[in-house]
Amino acid sequence: MRAAVFDEFKYPVAVRRTSDPVPAENGVVIGVRATGLCRSDWHGWMGHDPVIQTPHVPGHEFAGIVEAVGGNVSKWRPGERVTLPFGCGCGQCVYCLQGDHQVCNRQFQPGFTHWGSFAEFVAVDFADVNLVGLPDAVSFVVGACLGCRFATAFRAVVDQGQVREGQWVAIHGCGGVGLSAIMIAKSPSMKPPSK
Ligand SMILES: [Zn+2]
Ligand SMILES: [Zn+2]
């Protein structure tokens, strides 16, 4: 496959041929159709994240089509349209079992713990736990926005902030997460159901 690779931190990223990924027993390989570019990709390239080993392929917010499936995957088949969260939990530890996949100690993070989506294909572990199907009405570009910036903003506004209709929301910095937070705060679904 072709992929955007850096061989050392802070070195130029080059597009070149690498070997095609194969799925783990609990994983899939996804053919990338859309991928985002995030500030966290820059931190990874700078060498700020100790889990990254070079050479490395960045990219952690993406959507695509399942191309290959490992032997222990039961929920997904080739051809399905999917996206996934930035931090993919193992699904089995105490944090995952209480719904806090984002602090799982065994997280699979495409573009950090493993090669990411600045490539034609990405191997993703823990597929049954983390993959999210995309309806045909949701484009790959929109789907690629959901797993990092949108999920981060949703947790802040809805789960942690518990914002309700009529409240003000202050957003400091309108990057990907900030703009997503504005969209979520303004969403009609923030209104309580009418009687
Ligand atoms: Zn991100
Ligand atoms: Zn876990």
mmCIF file with all atom_site columns, C-alpha atoms and ligand atoms in Angstrom:
data_model
loop_
_atom_site.group_PDB
_atom_site.id
_atom_site.type_symbol
_atom_site.label_atom_id
_atom_site.label_alt_id
_atom_site.label_comp_id
_atom_site.label_asym_id
_atom_site.label_entity_id
_atom_site.label_seq_id
_atom_site.pdbx_PDB_ins_code
_atom_site.Cartn_x
_atom_site.Cartn_y
_atom_site.Cartn_z
_atom_site.occupancy
_atom_site.B_iso_or_equiv
_atom_site.pdbx_formal_charge
_atom_site.auth_seq_id
_atom_site.auth_comp_id
_atom_site.auth_asym_id
_atom_site.auth_atom_id
_atom_site.pdbx_PDB_model_num
ATOM   1   C  CA . MET A 1 1   ? 0.000   0.000   0.000  1.00 0.00 ? 1   MET A CA 1
ATOM   2   C  CA . ARG A 1 2   ? 0.957   3.664   -0.180 1.00 0.00 ? 2   ARG A CA 1
ATOM   3   C  CA . ALA A 1 3   ? 1.344   5.502   3.119  1.00 0.00 ? 3   ALA A CA 1
ATOM   4   C  CA . ALA A 1 4   ? 2.672   8.808   4.480  1.00 0.00 ? 4   ALA A CA 1
ATOM   5   C  CA . VAL A 1 5   ? 5.607   7.828   6.685  1.00 0.00 ? 5   VAL A CA 1
ATOM   6   C  CA . PHE A 1 6   ? 8.117   9.671   8.875  1.00 0.00 ? 6   PHE A CA 1
ATOM   7   C  CA . ASP A 1 7   ? 11.370  7.888   9.718  1.00 0.00 ? 7   ASP A CA 1
ATOM   8   C  CA . GLU A 1 8   ? 12.415  10.176  12.571 1.00 0.00 ? 8   GLU A CA 1
ATOM   9   C  CA . PHE A 1 9   ? 10.513  12.677  14.717 1.00 0.00 ? 9   PHE A CA 1
ATOM   10  C  CA . LYS A 1 10  ? 10.370  16.157  13.139 1.00 0.00 ? 10  LYS A CA 1
ATOM   11  C  CA . TYR A 1 11  ? 11.645  14.768  9.806  1.00 0.00 ? 11  TYR A CA 1
ATOM   12  C  CA . PRO A 1 12  ? 9.687   15.326  6.583  1.00 0.00 ? 12  PRO A CA 1
ATOM   13  C  CA . VAL A 1 13  ? 6.756   12.988  5.921  1.00 0.00 ? 13  VAL A CA 1
ATOM   14  C  CA . ALA A 1 14  ? 7.130   11.045  2.662  1.00 0.00 ? 14  ALA A CA 1
ATOM   15  C  CA . VAL A 1 15  ? 4.552   9.053   0.666  1.00 0.00 ? 15  VAL A CA 1
ATOM   16  C  CA . ARG A 1 16  ? 5.942   5.631   -0.247 1.00 0.00 ? 16  ARG A CA 1
ATOM   17  C  CA . ARG A 1 17  ? 5.099   1.954   -0.614 1.00 0.00 ? 17  ARG A CA 1
ATOM   18  C  CA . THR A 1 18  ? 4.901   -0.183  2.535  1.00 0.00 ? 18  THR A CA 1
ATOM   19  C  CA . SER A 1 19  ? 3.620   -3.705  3.138  1.00 0.00 ? 19  SER A CA 1
ATOM   20  C  CA . ASP A 1 20  ? -0.151  -4.193  3.332  1.00 0.00 ? 20  ASP A CA 1
ATOM   21  C  CA . PRO A 1 21  ? -1.469  -4.720  6.888  1.00 0.00 ? 21  PRO A CA 1
ATOM   22  C  CA . VAL A 1 22  ? -3.130  -7.980  7.918  1.00 0.00 ? 22  VAL A CA 1
ATOM   23  C  CA . PRO A 1 23  ? -5.847  -8.182  10.587 1.00 0.00 ? 23  PRO A CA 1
ATOM   24  C  CA . ALA A 1 24  ? -5.190  -9.545  14.087 1.00 0.00 ? 24  ALA A CA 1
ATOM   25  C  CA . GLU A 1 25  ? -7.488  -12.340 15.247 1.00 0.00 ? 25  GLU A CA 1
ATOM   26  C  CA . ASN A 1 26  ? -9.698  -9.743  16.976 1.00 0.00 ? 26  ASN A CA 1
ATOM   27  C  CA . GLY A 1 27  ? -9.146  -7.050  14.355 1.00 0.00 ? 27  GLY A CA 1
ATOM   28  C  CA . VAL A 1 28  ? -10.003 -5.839  10.878 1.00 0.00 ? 28  VAL A CA 1
ATOM   29  C  CA . VAL A 1 29  ? -8.252  -4.031  8.063  1.00 0.00 ? 29  VAL A CA 1
ATOM   30  C  CA . ILE A 1 30  ? -10.075 -0.902  6.893  1.00 0.00 ? 30  ILE A CA 1
ATOM   31  C  CA . GLY A 1 31  ? -9.665  0.691   3.469  1.00 0.00 ? 31  GLY A CA 1
ATOM   32  C  CA . VAL A 1 32  ? -9.412  4.413   4.236  1.00 0.00 ? 32  VAL A CA 1
ATOM   33  C  CA . ARG A 1 33  ? -11.870 6.665   2.361  1.00 0.00 ? 33  ARG A CA 1
ATOM   34  C  CA . ALA A 1 34  ? -11.458 9.864   4.428  1.00 0.00 ? 34  ALA A CA 1
ATOM   35  C  CA . THR A 1 35  ? -9.080  10.969  7.170  1.00 0.00 ? 35  THR A CA 1
ATOM   36  C  CA . GLY A 1 36  ? -8.761  14.109  9.300  1.00 0.00 ? 36  GLY A CA 1
ATOM   37  C  CA . LEU A 1 37  ? -5.706  16.060  10.346 1.00 0.00 ? 37  LEU A CA 1
ATOM   38  C  CA . CYS A 1 38  ? -5.547  16.865  14.072 1.00 0.00 ? 38  CYS A CA 1
ATOM   39  C  CA . ARG A 1 39  ? -3.302  18.799  16.417 1.00 0.00 ? 39  ARG A CA 1
ATOM   40  C  CA . SER A 1 40  ? -2.503  15.441  18.070 1.00 0.00 ? 40  SER A CA 1
ATOM   41  C  CA . ASP A 1 41  ? -0.913  14.306  14.773 1.00 0.00 ? 41  ASP A CA 1
ATOM   42  C  CA . TRP A 1 42  ? 1.487   17.238  15.103 1.00 0.00 ? 42  TRP A CA 1
ATOM   43  C  CA . HIS A 1 43  ? 2.315   16.269  18.713 1.00 0.00 ? 43  HIS A CA 1
ATOM   44  C  CA . GLY A 1 44  ? 3.022   12.720  17.541 1.00 0.00 ? 44  GLY A CA 1
ATOM   45  C  CA . TRP A 1 45  ? 5.299   13.922  14.741 1.00 0.00 ? 45  TRP A CA 1
ATOM   46  C  CA . MET A 1 46  ? 7.146   16.177  17.200 1.00 0.00 ? 46  MET A CA 1
ATOM   47  C  CA . GLY A 1 47  ? 7.892   13.183  19.442 1.00 0.00 ? 47  GLY A CA 1
ATOM   48  C  CA . HIS A 1 48  ? 5.695   14.293  22.343 1.00 0.00 ? 48  HIS A CA 1
ATOM   49  C  CA . ASP A 1 49  ? 3.972   10.892  22.705 1.00 0.00 ? 49  ASP A CA 1
ATOM   50  C  CA . PRO A 1 50  ? 6.180   8.112   24.122 1.00 0.00 ? 50  PRO A CA 1
ATOM   51  C  CA . VAL A 1 51  ? 4.062   5.297   22.624 1.00 0.00 ? 51  VAL A CA 1
ATOM   52  C  CA . ILE A 1 52  ? 5.088   6.180   19.054 1.00 0.00 ? 52  ILE A CA 1
ATOM   53  C  CA . GLN A 1 53  ? 7.985   4.264   17.508 1.00 0.00 ? 53  GLN A CA 1
ATOM   54  C  CA . THR A 1 54  ? 9.560   5.272   14.203 1.00 0.00 ? 54  THR A CA 1
ATOM   55  C  CA . PRO A 1 55  ? 9.165   4.696   11.326 1.00 0.00 ? 55  PRO A CA 1
ATOM   56  C  CA . HIS A 1 56  ? 5.558   5.734   11.798 1.00 0.00 ? 56  HIS A CA 1
ATOM   57  C  CA . VAL A 1 57  ? 2.358   6.436   9.862  1.00 0.00 ? 57  VAL A CA 1
ATOM   58  C  CA . PRO A 1 58  ? 0.175   9.087   11.581 1.00 0.00 ? 58  PRO A CA 1
ATOM   59  C  CA . GLY A 1 59  ? -3.590  9.596   11.319 1.00 0.00 ? 59  GLY A CA 1
ATOM   60  C  CA . HIS A 1 60  ? -6.253  8.669   13.889 1.00 0.00 ? 60  HIS A CA 1
ATOM   61  C  CA . GLU A 1 61  ? -9.592  10.091  12.737 1.00 0.00 ? 61  GLU A CA 1
ATOM   62  C  CA . PHE A 1 62  ? -10.922 8.309   9.681  1.00 0.00 ? 62  PHE A CA 1
ATOM   63  C  CA . ALA A 1 63  ? -13.713 6.369   8.010  1.00 0.00 ? 63  ALA A CA 1
ATOM   64  C  CA . GLY A 1 64  ? -13.664 3.655   5.408  1.00 0.00 ? 64  GLY A CA 1
ATOM   65  C  CA . ILE A 1 65  ? -14.713 0.181   4.300  1.00 0.00 ? 65  ILE A CA 1
ATOM   66  C  CA . VAL A 1 66  ? -13.893 -3.109  6.034  1.00 0.00 ? 66  VAL A CA 1
ATOM   67  C  CA . GLU A 1 67  ? -11.536 -5.005  3.721  1.00 0.00 ? 67  GLU A CA 1
ATOM   68  C  CA . ALA A 1 68  ? -10.446 -8.017  5.801  1.00 0.00 ? 68  ALA A CA 1
ATOM   69  C  CA . VAL A 1 69  ? -11.607 -9.570  9.092  1.00 0.00 ? 69  VAL A CA 1
ATOM   70  C  CA . GLY A 1 70  ? -9.734  -11.595 11.736 1.00 0.00 ? 70  GLY A CA 1
ATOM   71  C  CA . GLY A 1 71  ? -10.908 -15.052 12.787 1.00 0.00 ? 71  GLY A CA 1
ATOM   72  C  CA . ASN A 1 72  ? -12.371 -13.948 16.137 1.00 0.00 ? 72  ASN A CA 1
ATOM   73  C  CA . VAL A 1 73  ? -14.386 -10.997 14.807 1.00 0.00 ? 73  VAL A CA 1
ATOM   74  C  CA . SER A 1 74  ? -18.137 -11.697 14.790 1.00 0.00 ? 74  SER A CA 1
ATOM   75  C  CA . LYS A 1 75  ? -19.844 -8.330  14.175 1.00 0.00 ? 75  LYS A CA 1
ATOM   76  C  CA . TRP A 1 76  ? -18.192 -7.107  10.972 1.00 0.00 ? 76  TRP A CA 1
ATOM   77  C  CA . ARG A 1 77  ? -17.798 -8.275  7.381  1.00 0.00 ? 77  ARG A CA 1
ATOM   78  C  CA . PRO A 1 78  ? -15.887 -6.999  4.358  1.00 0.00 ? 78  PRO A CA 1
ATOM   79  C  CA . GLY A 1 79  ? -17.712 -4.222  2.547  1.00 0.00 ? 79  GLY A CA 1
ATOM   80  C  CA . GLU A 1 80  ? -19.256 -2.535  5.599  1.00 0.00 ? 80  GLU A CA 1
ATOM   81  C  CA . ARG A 1 81  ? -18.835 1.244   6.043  1.00 0.00 ? 81  ARG A CA 1
ATOM   82  C  CA . VAL A 1 82  ? -17.321 2.098   9.431  1.00 0.00 ? 82  VAL A CA 1
ATOM   83  C  CA . THR A 1 83  ? -15.572 4.606   11.665 1.00 0.00 ? 83  THR A CA 1
ATOM   84  C  CA . LEU A 1 84  ? -14.096 4.268   15.168 1.00 0.00 ? 84  LEU A CA 1
ATOM   85  C  CA . PRO A 1 85  ? -13.006 6.285   18.210 1.00 0.00 ? 85  PRO A CA 1
ATOM   86  C  CA . PHE A 1 86  ? -9.504  7.710   18.540 1.00 0.00 ? 86  PHE A CA 1
ATOM   87  C  CA . GLY A 1 87  ? -8.857  5.584   21.651 1.00 0.00 ? 87  GLY A CA 1
ATOM   88  C  CA . CYS A 1 88  ? -10.071 2.031   21.091 1.00 0.00 ? 88  CYS A CA 1
ATOM   89  C  CA . GLY A 1 89  ? -10.572 0.200   24.415 1.00 0.00 ? 89  GLY A CA 1
ATOM   90  C  CA . CYS A 1 90  ? -9.907  -3.516  24.922 1.00 0.00 ? 90  CYS A CA 1
ATOM   91  C  CA . GLY A 1 91  ? -13.495 -4.112  26.047 1.00 0.00 ? 91  GLY A CA 1
ATOM   92  C  CA . GLN A 1 92  ? -12.489 -6.409  28.920 1.00 0.00 ? 92  GLN A CA 1
ATOM   93  C  CA . CYS A 1 93  ? -10.718 -4.393  31.650 1.00 0.00 ? 93  CYS A CA 1
ATOM   94  C  CA . VAL A 1 94  ? -12.424 -2.721  34.624 1.00 0.00 ? 94  VAL A CA 1
ATOM   95  C  CA . TYR A 1 95  ? -12.433 0.678   32.874 1.00 0.00 ? 95  TYR A CA 1
ATOM   96  C  CA . CYS A 1 96  ? -13.931 -0.652  29.660 1.00 0.00 ? 96  CYS A CA 1
ATOM   97  C  CA . LEU A 1 97  ? -16.579 -2.621  31.557 1.00 0.00 ? 97  LEU A CA 1
ATOM   98  C  CA . GLN A 1 98  ? -17.781 0.599   33.229 1.00 0.00 ? 98  GLN A CA 1
ATOM   99  C  CA . GLY A 1 99  ? -17.893 2.423   29.886 1.00 0.00 ? 99  GLY A CA 1
ATOM   100 C  CA . ASP A 1 100 ? -14.668 4.413   30.240 1.00 0.00 ? 100 ASP A CA 1
ATOM   101 C  CA . HIS A 1 101 ? -12.829 3.070   27.190 1.00 0.00 ? 101 HIS A CA 1
ATOM   102 C  CA . GLN A 1 102 ? -10.907 6.349   26.919 1.00 0.00 ? 102 GLN A CA 1
ATOM   103 C  CA . VAL A 1 103 ? -8.770  5.432   29.969 1.00 0.00 ? 103 VAL A CA 1
ATOM   104 C  CA . CYS A 1 104 ? -8.244  1.737   29.112 1.00 0.00 ? 104 CYS A CA 1
ATOM   105 C  CA . ASN A 1 105 ? -4.620  0.777   29.782 1.00 0.00 ? 105 ASN A CA 1
ATOM   106 C  CA . ARG A 1 106 ? -4.546  -1.537  26.750 1.00 0.00 ? 106 ARG A CA 1
ATOM   107 C  CA . GLN A 1 107 ? -5.883  1.056   24.307 1.00 0.00 ? 107 GLN A CA 1
ATOM   108 C  CA . PHE A 1 108 ? -5.319  0.612   20.600 1.00 0.00 ? 108 PHE A CA 1
ATOM   109 C  CA . GLN A 1 109 ? -4.776  4.059   19.072 1.00 0.00 ? 109 GLN A CA 1
ATOM   110 C  CA . PRO A 1 110 ? -4.368  4.148   15.306 1.00 0.00 ? 110 PRO A CA 1
ATOM   111 C  CA . GLY A 1 111 ? -1.684  6.684   14.446 1.00 0.00 ? 111 GLY A CA 1
ATOM   112 C  CA . PHE A 1 112 ? -0.086  6.326   17.923 1.00 0.00 ? 112 PHE A CA 1
ATOM   113 C  CA . THR A 1 113 ? 0.284   2.809   19.362 1.00 0.00 ? 113 THR A CA 1
ATOM   114 C  CA . HIS A 1 114 ? 0.033   1.474   15.780 1.00 0.00 ? 114 HIS A CA 1
ATOM   115 C  CA . TRP A 1 115 ? 0.235   2.818   12.246 1.00 0.00 ? 115 TRP A CA 1
ATOM   116 C  CA . GLY A 1 116 ? -2.624  5.125   11.322 1.00 0.00 ? 116 GLY A CA 1
ATOM   117 C  CA . SER A 1 117 ? -4.827  6.407   8.549  1.00 0.00 ? 117 SER A CA 1
ATOM   118 C  CA . PHE A 1 118 ? -2.492  8.475   6.380  1.00 0.00 ? 118 PHE A CA 1
ATOM   119 C  CA . ALA A 1 119 ? -2.433  5.318   4.292  1.00 0.00 ? 119 ALA A CA 1
ATOM   120 C  CA . GLU A 1 120 ? -4.596  3.260   1.969  1.00 0.00 ? 120 GLU A CA 1
ATOM   121 C  CA . PHE A 1 121 ? -5.269  0.636   4.669  1.00 0.00 ? 121 PHE A CA 1
ATOM   122 C  CA . VAL A 1 122 ? -5.258  0.525   8.491  1.00 0.00 ? 122 VAL A CA 1
ATOM   123 C  CA . ALA A 1 123 ? -5.275  -2.547  10.751 1.00 0.00 ? 123 ALA A CA 1
ATOM   124 C  CA . VAL A 1 124 ? -7.485  -2.007  13.822 1.00 0.00 ? 124 VAL A CA 1
ATOM   125 C  CA . ASP A 1 125 ? -7.556  -4.367  16.851 1.00 0.00 ? 125 ASP A CA 1
ATOM   126 C  CA . PHE A 1 126 ? -10.553 -4.923  19.201 1.00 0.00 ? 126 PHE A CA 1
ATOM   127 C  CA . ALA A 1 127 ? -12.883 -4.481  16.214 1.00 0.00 ? 127 ALA A CA 1
ATOM   128 C  CA . ASP A 1 128 ? -16.061 -5.906  17.787 1.00 0.00 ? 128 ASP A CA 1
ATOM   129 C  CA . VAL A 1 129 ? -15.676 -3.496  20.729 1.00 0.00 ? 129 VAL A CA 1
ATOM   130 C  CA . ASN A 1 130 ? -14.921 -0.279  18.856 1.00 0.00 ? 130 ASN A CA 1
ATOM   131 C  CA . LEU A 1 131 ? -16.106 -0.160  15.258 1.00 0.00 ? 131 LEU A CA 1
ATOM   132 C  CA . VAL A 1 132 ? -19.178 1.975   14.530 1.00 0.00 ? 132 VAL A CA 1
ATOM   133 C  CA . GLY A 1 133 ? -21.248 1.370   11.409 1.00 0.00 ? 133 GLY A CA 1
ATOM   134 C  CA . LEU A 1 134 ? -21.929 4.359   9.137  1.00 0.00 ? 134 LEU A CA 1
ATOM   135 C  CA . PRO A 1 135 ? -25.408 4.633   7.590  1.00 0.00 ? 135 PRO A CA 1
ATOM   136 C  CA . ASP A 1 136 ? -25.382 5.373   3.852  1.00 0.00 ? 136 ASP A CA 1
ATOM   137 C  CA . ALA A 1 137 ? -26.673 8.899   4.640  1.00 0.00 ? 137 ALA A CA 1
ATOM   138 C  CA . VAL A 1 138 ? -23.449 9.716   6.551  1.00 0.00 ? 138 VAL A CA 1
ATOM   139 C  CA . SER A 1 139 ? -20.564 10.463  4.178  1.00 0.00 ? 139 SER A CA 1
ATOM   140 C  CA . PHE A 1 140 ? -17.050 9.188   4.823  1.00 0.00 ? 140 PHE A CA 1
ATOM   141 C  CA . VAL A 1 141 ? -15.853 12.779  5.377  1.00 0.00 ? 141 VAL A CA 1
ATOM   142 C  CA . VAL A 1 142 ? -18.494 13.382  8.057  1.00 0.00 ? 142 VAL A CA 1
ATOM   143 C  CA . GLY A 1 143 ? -17.809 9.952   9.580  1.00 0.00 ? 143 GLY A CA 1
ATOM   144 C  CA . ALA A 1 144 ? -14.084 10.724  9.796  1.00 0.00 ? 144 ALA A CA 1
ATOM   145 C  CA . CYS A 1 145 ? -14.888 13.754  11.993 1.00 0.00 ? 145 CYS A CA 1
ATOM   146 C  CA . LEU A 1 146 ? -16.759 11.765  14.647 1.00 0.00 ? 146 LEU A CA 1
ATOM   147 C  CA . GLY A 1 147 ? -14.161 9.628   16.432 1.00 0.00 ? 147 GLY A CA 1
ATOM   148 C  CA . CYS A 1 148 ? -11.744 12.263  17.797 1.00 0.00 ? 148 CYS A CA 1
ATOM   149 C  CA . ARG A 1 149 ? -12.916 15.892  17.733 1.00 0.00 ? 149 ARG A CA 1
ATOM   150 C  CA . PHE A 1 150 ? -16.652 15.186  17.937 1.00 0.00 ? 150 PHE A CA 1
ATOM   151 C  CA . ALA A 1 151 ? -16.454 12.447  20.572 1.00 0.00 ? 151 ALA A CA 1
ATOM   152 C  CA . THR A 1 152 ? -14.151 14.628  22.708 1.00 0.00 ? 152 THR A CA 1
ATOM   153 C  CA . ALA A 1 153 ? -16.520 17.599  22.478 1.00 0.00 ? 153 ALA A CA 1
ATOM   154 C  CA . PHE A 1 154 ? -19.603 15.430  23.079 1.00 0.00 ? 154 PHE A CA 1
ATOM   155 C  CA . ARG A 1 155 ? -18.156 14.066  26.315 1.00 0.00 ? 155 ARG A CA 1
ATOM   156 C  CA . ALA A 1 156 ? -17.304 17.600  27.484 1.00 0.00 ? 156 ALA A CA 1
ATOM   157 C  CA . VAL A 1 157 ? -20.637 19.219  26.632 1.00 0.00 ? 157 VAL A CA 1
ATOM   158 C  CA . VAL A 1 158 ? -23.094 16.378  27.248 1.00 0.00 ? 158 VAL A CA 1
ATOM   159 C  CA . ASP A 1 159 ? -21.535 13.895  29.699 1.00 0.00 ? 159 ASP A CA 1
ATOM   160 C  CA . GLN A 1 160 ? -19.315 16.116  31.842 1.00 0.00 ? 160 GLN A CA 1
ATOM   161 C  CA . GLY A 1 161 ? -20.953 19.550  31.426 1.00 0.00 ? 161 GLY A CA 1
ATOM   162 C  CA . GLN A 1 162 ? -24.517 18.164  31.339 1.00 0.00 ? 162 GLN A CA 1
ATOM   163 C  CA . VAL A 1 163 ? -25.544 21.251  29.397 1.00 0.00 ? 163 VAL A CA 1
ATOM   164 C  CA . ARG A 1 164 ? -29.287 21.902  29.149 1.00 0.00 ? 164 ARG A CA 1
ATOM   165 C  CA . GLU A 1 165 ? -31.433 24.115  26.913 1.00 0.00 ? 165 GLU A CA 1
ATOM   166 C  CA . GLY A 1 166 ? -31.145 27.787  27.836 1.00 0.00 ? 166 GLY A CA 1
ATOM   167 C  CA . GLN A 1 167 ? -27.635 27.585  29.325 1.00 0.00 ? 167 GLN A CA 1
ATOM   168 C  CA . TRP A 1 168 ? -24.625 29.421  27.953 1.00 0.00 ? 168 TRP A CA 1
ATOM   169 C  CA . VAL A 1 169 ? -21.524 27.522  26.800 1.00 0.00 ? 169 VAL A CA 1
ATOM   170 C  CA . ALA A 1 170 ? -18.128 29.292  26.629 1.00 0.00 ? 170 ALA A CA 1
ATOM   171 C  CA . ILE A 1 171 ? -15.636 27.749  24.193 1.00 0.00 ? 171 ILE A CA 1
ATOM   172 C  CA . HIS A 1 172 ? -12.028 28.909  24.381 1.00 0.00 ? 172 HIS A CA 1
ATOM   173 C  CA . GLY A 1 173 ? -10.329 28.126  21.073 1.00 0.00 ? 173 GLY A CA 1
ATOM   174 C  CA . CYS A 1 174 ? -12.244 27.150  17.941 1.00 0.00 ? 174 CYS A CA 1
ATOM   175 C  CA . GLY A 1 175 ? -10.212 24.318  16.486 1.00 0.00 ? 175 GLY A CA 1
ATOM   176 C  CA . GLY A 1 176 ? -11.705 20.940  15.671 1.00 0.00 ? 176 GLY A CA 1
ATOM   177 C  CA . VAL A 1 177 ? -12.894 20.207  19.217 1.00 0.00 ? 177 VAL A CA 1
ATOM   178 C  CA . GLY A 1 178 ? -14.161 23.762  19.820 1.00 0.00 ? 178 GLY A CA 1
ATOM   179 C  CA . LEU A 1 179 ? -16.155 23.907  16.583 1.00 0.00 ? 179 LEU A CA 1
ATOM   180 C  CA . SER A 1 180 ? -17.613 20.474  17.331 1.00 0.00 ? 180 SER A CA 1
ATOM   181 C  CA . ALA A 1 181 ? -18.598 21.674  20.814 1.00 0.00 ? 181 ALA A CA 1
ATOM   182 C  CA . ILE A 1 182 ? -20.466 24.626  19.255 1.00 0.00 ? 182 ILE A CA 1
ATOM   183 C  CA . MET A 1 183 ? -22.331 22.295  16.876 1.00 0.00 ? 183 MET A CA 1
ATOM   184 C  CA . ILE A 1 184 ? -23.293 19.955  19.735 1.00 0.00 ? 184 ILE A CA 1
ATOM   185 C  CA . ALA A 1 185 ? -24.369 22.805  22.051 1.00 0.00 ? 185 ALA A CA 1
ATOM   186 C  CA . LYS A 1 186 ? -26.551 24.276  19.271 1.00 0.00 ? 186 LYS A CA 1
ATOM   187 C  CA . SER A 1 187 ? -27.994 20.908  18.239 1.00 0.00 ? 187 SER A CA 1
ATOM   188 C  CA . PRO A 1 188 ? -31.808 20.589  18.387 1.00 0.00 ? 188 PRO A CA 1
ATOM   189 C  CA . SER A 1 189 ? -31.256 17.309  20.274 1.00 0.00 ? 189 SER A CA 1
ATOM   190 C  CA . MET A 1 190 ? -30.077 19.357  23.302 1.00 0.00 ? 190 MET A CA 1
ATOM   191 C  CA . LYS A 1 191 ? -33.710 20.361  23.841 1.00 0.00 ? 191 LYS A CA 1
ATOM   192 C  CA . PRO A 1 192 ? -35.733 18.125  26.149 1.00 0.00 ? 192 PRO A CA 1
ATOM   193 C  CA . PRO A 1 193 ? -38.376 16.048  24.347 1.00 0.00 ? 193 PRO A CA 1
ATOM   194 C  CA . SER A 1 194 ? -41.619 18.005  23.875 1.00 0.00 ? 194 SER A CA 1
ATOM   195 C  CA . LYS A 1 195 ? -44.663 16.707  25.728 1.00 0.00 ? 195 LYS A CA 1
HETATM 196 ZN ZN . ZN  B 2 .   ? -7.471  13.973  16.944 1.00 0.00 ? 1   ZN  B ZN 1
HETATM 197 ZN ZN . ZN  B 2 .   ? -9.896  -1.908  28.461 1.00 0.00 ? 2   ZN  B ZN 1
#
